[in-house]
GROMACS .gro file of C-alpha atoms in nm:
model
  215
    1UNK     CA    1  -1.255  -3.895   2.210
    2UNK     CA    2  -0.931  -3.966   2.047
    3UNK     CA    3  -1.082  -3.924   1.669
    4UNK     CA    4  -1.211  -3.560   1.814
    5UNK     CA    5  -0.893  -3.458   1.931
    6UNK     CA    6  -0.694  -3.606   1.598
    7UNK     CA    7  -0.978  -3.427   1.392
    8UNK     CA    8  -0.929  -3.114   1.584
    9UNK     CA    9  -0.563  -3.131   1.548
   10UNK     CA   10  -0.583  -3.189   1.184
   11UNK     CA   11  -0.784  -2.888   1.139
   12UNK     CA   12  -0.547  -2.656   1.325
   13UNK     CA   13  -0.263  -2.774   1.126
   14UNK     CA   14  -0.126  -2.781   0.769
   15UNK     CA   15   0.143  -2.977   0.623
   16UNK     CA   16   0.449  -2.759   0.490
   17UNK     CA   17   0.591  -2.901   0.173
   18UNK     CA   18   0.924  -2.706   0.244
   19UNK     CA   19   0.975  -2.821   0.577
   20UNK     CA   20   0.797  -3.162   0.508
   21UNK     CA   21   0.655  -3.142   0.829
   22UNK     CA   22   0.306  -3.059   1.005
   23UNK     CA   23   0.277  -2.693   1.160
   24UNK     CA   24   0.005  -2.472   1.273
   25UNK     CA   25  -0.230  -2.324   1.033
   26UNK     CA   26  -0.101  -1.955   1.109
   27UNK     CA   27   0.246  -2.027   1.007
   28UNK     CA   28   0.435  -1.913   0.718
   29UNK     CA   29   0.751  -2.064   0.599
   30UNK     CA   30   1.048  -1.795   0.600
   31UNK     CA   31   1.267  -1.787   0.315
   32UNK     CA   32   1.538  -1.619   0.477
   33UNK     CA   33   1.538  -1.834   0.786
   34UNK     CA   34   1.443  -2.131   0.599
   35UNK     CA   35   1.174  -2.256   0.852
   36UNK     CA   36   0.821  -2.218   0.954
   37UNK     CA   37   0.717  -1.924   1.203
   38UNK     CA   38   0.398  -1.950   1.370
   39UNK     CA   39   0.166  -1.661   1.333
   40UNK     CA   40   0.433  -1.504   1.107
   41UNK     CA   41   0.455  -1.124   1.086
   42UNK     CA   42   0.771  -1.024   0.911
   43UNK     CA   43   1.125  -1.083   0.869
   44UNK     CA   44   1.314  -0.794   1.055
   45UNK     CA   45   1.646  -0.744   0.830
   46UNK     CA   46   1.771  -0.503   1.121
   47UNK     CA   47   1.732  -0.761   1.388
   48UNK     CA   48   1.809  -1.015   1.137
   49UNK     CA   49   1.541  -1.284   1.258
   50UNK     CA   50   1.168  -1.358   1.198
   51UNK     CA   51   0.878  -1.202   1.404
   52UNK     CA   52   0.597  -1.390   1.529
   53UNK     CA   53   0.404  -1.511   1.809
   54UNK     CA   54   0.674  -1.618   2.030
   55UNK     CA   55   0.907  -1.307   2.028
   56UNK     CA   56   0.633  -1.046   1.900
   57UNK     CA   57   0.600  -0.861   2.234
   58UNK     CA   58   1.000  -0.817   2.273
   59UNK     CA   59   1.009  -0.682   1.885
   60UNK     CA   60   0.746  -0.389   2.027
   61UNK     CA   61   0.964  -0.365   2.325
   62UNK     CA   62   1.245  -0.277   2.129
   63UNK     CA   63   1.063  -0.017   1.917
   64UNK     CA   64   0.924   0.166   2.205
   65UNK     CA   65   1.232   0.162   2.389
   66UNK     CA   66   1.451   0.269   2.073
   67UNK     CA   67   1.171   0.537   2.052
   68UNK     CA   68   1.212   0.661   2.396
   69UNK     CA   69   1.566   0.665   2.404
   70UNK     CA   70   1.589   0.874   2.080
   71UNK     CA   71   1.320   1.072   2.198
   72UNK     CA   72   1.503   1.156   2.511
   73UNK     CA   73   1.832   1.207   2.337
   74UNK     CA   74   1.651   1.468   2.136
   75UNK     CA   75   1.493   1.656   2.399
   76UNK     CA   76   1.876   1.712   2.553
   77UNK     CA   77   2.026   1.809   2.242
   78UNK     CA   78   1.774   2.045   2.186
   79UNK     CA   79   1.790   2.164   2.562
   80UNK     CA   80   2.171   2.228   2.530
   81UNK     CA   81   2.151   2.344   2.169
   82UNK     CA   82   1.905   2.620   2.300
   83UNK     CA   83   2.171   2.711   2.596
   84UNK     CA   84   2.471   2.763   2.380
   85UNK     CA   85   2.263   2.967   2.074
   86UNK     CA   86   2.000   3.166   2.287
   87UNK     CA   87   2.127   3.460   2.505
   88UNK     CA   88   1.972   3.465   2.868
   89UNK     CA   89   2.045   3.680   3.110
   90UNK     CA   90   2.154   3.463   3.343
   91UNK     CA   91   2.392   3.160   3.218
   92UNK     CA   92   2.396   2.855   3.356
   93UNK     CA   93   2.681   2.667   3.458
   94UNK     CA   94   2.721   2.500   3.123
   95UNK     CA   95   2.748   2.827   2.947
   96UNK     CA   96   2.986   2.965   3.204
   97UNK     CA   97   3.222   2.672   3.179
   98UNK     CA   98   3.227   2.706   2.820
   99UNK     CA   99   3.524   2.945   2.820
  100UNK     CA  100   3.716   2.731   3.059
  101UNK     CA  101   3.687   2.379   2.866
  102UNK     CA  102   3.883   2.316   2.546
  103UNK     CA  103   3.630   2.175   2.375
  104UNK     CA  104   3.348   2.390   2.474
  105UNK     CA  105   3.564   2.692   2.379
  106UNK     CA  106   3.492   2.659   2.020
  107UNK     CA  107   3.155   2.701   2.057
  108UNK     CA  108   3.035   2.723   1.702
  109UNK     CA  109   3.179   2.347   1.654
  110UNK     CA  110   2.955   2.242   1.925
  111UNK     CA  111   2.674   2.414   1.792
  112UNK     CA  112   2.727   2.264   1.465
  113UNK     CA  113   2.732   1.931   1.559
  114UNK     CA  114   2.467   1.947   1.781
  115UNK     CA  115   2.239   2.113   1.492
  116UNK     CA  116   2.367   1.785   1.317
  117UNK     CA  117   2.280   1.522   1.553
  118UNK     CA  118   1.943   1.713   1.564
  119UNK     CA  119   1.847   1.664   1.237
  120UNK     CA  120   1.933   1.298   1.247
  121UNK     CA  121   1.736   1.228   1.549
  122UNK     CA  122   1.401   1.418   1.419
  123UNK     CA  123   1.358   1.187   1.114
  124UNK     CA  124   1.457   0.884   1.355
  125UNK     CA  125   1.206   0.975   1.629
  126UNK     CA  126   0.933   1.027   1.367
  127UNK     CA  127   1.025   0.721   1.155
  128UNK     CA  128   1.038   0.502   1.483
  129UNK     CA  129   0.687   0.641   1.608
  130UNK     CA  130   0.535   0.600   1.303
  131UNK     CA  131   0.648   0.187   1.301
  132UNK     CA  132   0.509   0.185   1.673
  133UNK     CA  133   0.192   0.340   1.588
  134UNK     CA  134   0.133   0.110   1.287
  135UNK     CA  135   0.200  -0.203   1.516
  136UNK     CA  136  -0.035  -0.043   1.779
  137UNK     CA  137  -0.302  -0.041   1.495
  138UNK     CA  138  -0.231  -0.431   1.398
  139UNK     CA  139  -0.263  -0.533   1.771
  140UNK     CA  140  -0.597  -0.351   1.783
  141UNK     CA  141  -0.735  -0.493   1.481
  142UNK     CA  142  -0.599  -0.834   1.558
  143UNK     CA  143  -0.382  -0.875   1.254
  144UNK     CA  144  -0.012  -0.934   1.170
  145UNK     CA  145   0.192  -0.739   0.908
  146UNK     CA  146   0.165  -1.024   0.645
  147UNK     CA  147  -0.204  -1.026   0.669
  148UNK     CA  148  -0.221  -0.663   0.670
  149UNK     CA  149  -0.021  -0.692   0.322
  150UNK     CA  150  -0.204  -0.917   0.179
  151UNK     CA  151  -0.562  -0.761   0.255
  152UNK     CA  152  -0.435  -0.439   0.094
  153UNK     CA  153  -0.324  -0.651  -0.223
  154UNK     CA  154  -0.692  -0.772  -0.221
  155UNK     CA  155  -0.840  -0.448  -0.211
  156UNK     CA  156  -0.616  -0.308  -0.505
  157UNK     CA  157  -0.680  -0.589  -0.711
  158UNK     CA  158  -1.069  -0.558  -0.655
  159UNK     CA  159  -1.071  -0.163  -0.733
  160UNK     CA  160  -0.826  -0.234  -1.045
  161UNK     CA  161  -1.075  -0.500  -1.150
  162UNK     CA  162  -1.389  -0.262  -1.094
  163UNK     CA  163  -1.193   0.027  -1.269
  164UNK     CA  164  -1.137  -0.198  -1.548
  165UNK     CA  165  -1.495  -0.339  -1.600
  166UNK     CA  166  -1.646   0.063  -1.581
  167UNK     CA  167  -1.369   0.125  -1.836
  168UNK     CA  168  -1.474  -0.169  -2.057
  169UNK     CA  169  -1.855  -0.019  -2.019
  170UNK     CA  170  -1.764   0.305  -2.141
  171UNK     CA  171  -1.611   0.195  -2.388
  172UNK     CA  172  -1.907   0.013  -2.521
  173UNK     CA  173  -2.090   0.280  -2.496
  174UNK     CA  174  -1.887   0.499  -2.678
  175UNK     CA  175  -1.862   0.259  -2.963
  176UNK     CA  176  -2.267   0.218  -2.975
  177UNK     CA  177  -2.302   0.611  -2.980
  178UNK     CA  178  -2.054   0.603  -3.276
  179UNK     CA  179  -2.243   0.344  -3.464
  180UNK     CA  180  -2.561   0.536  -3.415
  181UNK     CA  181  -2.408   0.830  -3.564
  182UNK     CA  182  -2.256   0.686  -3.847
  183UNK     CA  183  -2.584   0.529  -3.925
  184UNK     CA  184  -2.762   0.864  -3.902
  185UNK     CA  185  -2.501   1.001  -4.134
  186UNK     CA  186  -2.560   0.735  -4.371
  187UNK     CA  187  -2.916   0.851  -4.420
  188UNK     CA  188  -3.196   0.577  -4.508
  189UNK     CA  189  -3.095   0.211  -4.563
  190UNK     CA  190  -3.027   0.090  -4.906
  191UNK     CA  191  -3.293  -0.132  -4.964
  192UNK     CA  192  -3.549   0.179  -4.965
  193UNK     CA  193  -3.341   0.300  -5.256
  194UNK     CA  194  -3.366  -0.004  -5.415
  195UNK     CA  195  -3.746  -0.007  -5.379
  196UNK     CA  196  -3.763   0.328  -5.537
  197UNK     CA  197  -3.527   0.254  -5.831
  198UNK     CA  198  -3.786  -0.048  -5.909
  199UNK     CA  199  -4.102   0.161  -5.879
  200UNK     CA  200  -3.922   0.406  -6.140
  201UNK     CA  201  -3.856   0.113  -6.393
  202UNK     CA  202  -4.197  -0.005  -6.338
  203UNK     CA  203  -4.328   0.336  -6.445
  204UNK     CA  204  -4.128   0.347  -6.728
  205UNK     CA  205  -4.254  -0.006  -6.824
  206UNK     CA  206  -4.596   0.127  -6.804
  207UNK     CA  207  -4.498   0.436  -7.038
  208UNK     CA  208  -4.348   0.236  -7.273
  209UNK     CA  209  -4.637  -0.008  -7.294
  210UNK     CA  210  -4.897   0.268  -7.330
  211UNK     CA  211  -4.700   0.392  -7.592
  212UNK     CA  212  -4.684   0.090  -7.788
  213UNK     CA  213  -5.097   0.074  -7.713
  214UNK     CA  214  -5.152   0.412  -7.839
  215UNK     CA  215  -4.938   0.334  -8.168
   0.00000   0.00000   0.00000
């Protein structure tokens, strides 16, 4: 039993030559953190840490909380921007107090600030939402970001190799066609011409011999 346990442990672990220690087979050594991370996903430069099996759930929580907070800010900003720009029959308390507050008195400045903040929040919400959707797809397929990148690189290498092989086949076919055209333009082979010349020489010899016999 001990031998079986040791063999199973050796199958599930590998030796990292950088850490000089035995780690799990899904681990990868991060060159930024200088340590092995179990089920390595990626190194996040915004959080200044590696994302792996231990903190992947917290990383997803950070992504979705950031997206929800940005979406809430975008909704509130758009709401107050509409209140200050779109004329309505019964203005709300914000619009009614705009003439009495020292900041809201300059409505154009406030509208410009809200419009600029909206322009910042729109791409932020889109990018963070795209990142969250990407990680949802990875969780659904049971992959990490590192494994996904490796798979994409393998697909690109296979497609490039297939393209090069097809290009080589096309070049060979073109060369064969060019060679065939050259042979057709040259006409019959030279050996036939030499045979004709030999026949002509034989005829000349026969004529000369016959002429000598007559004489």
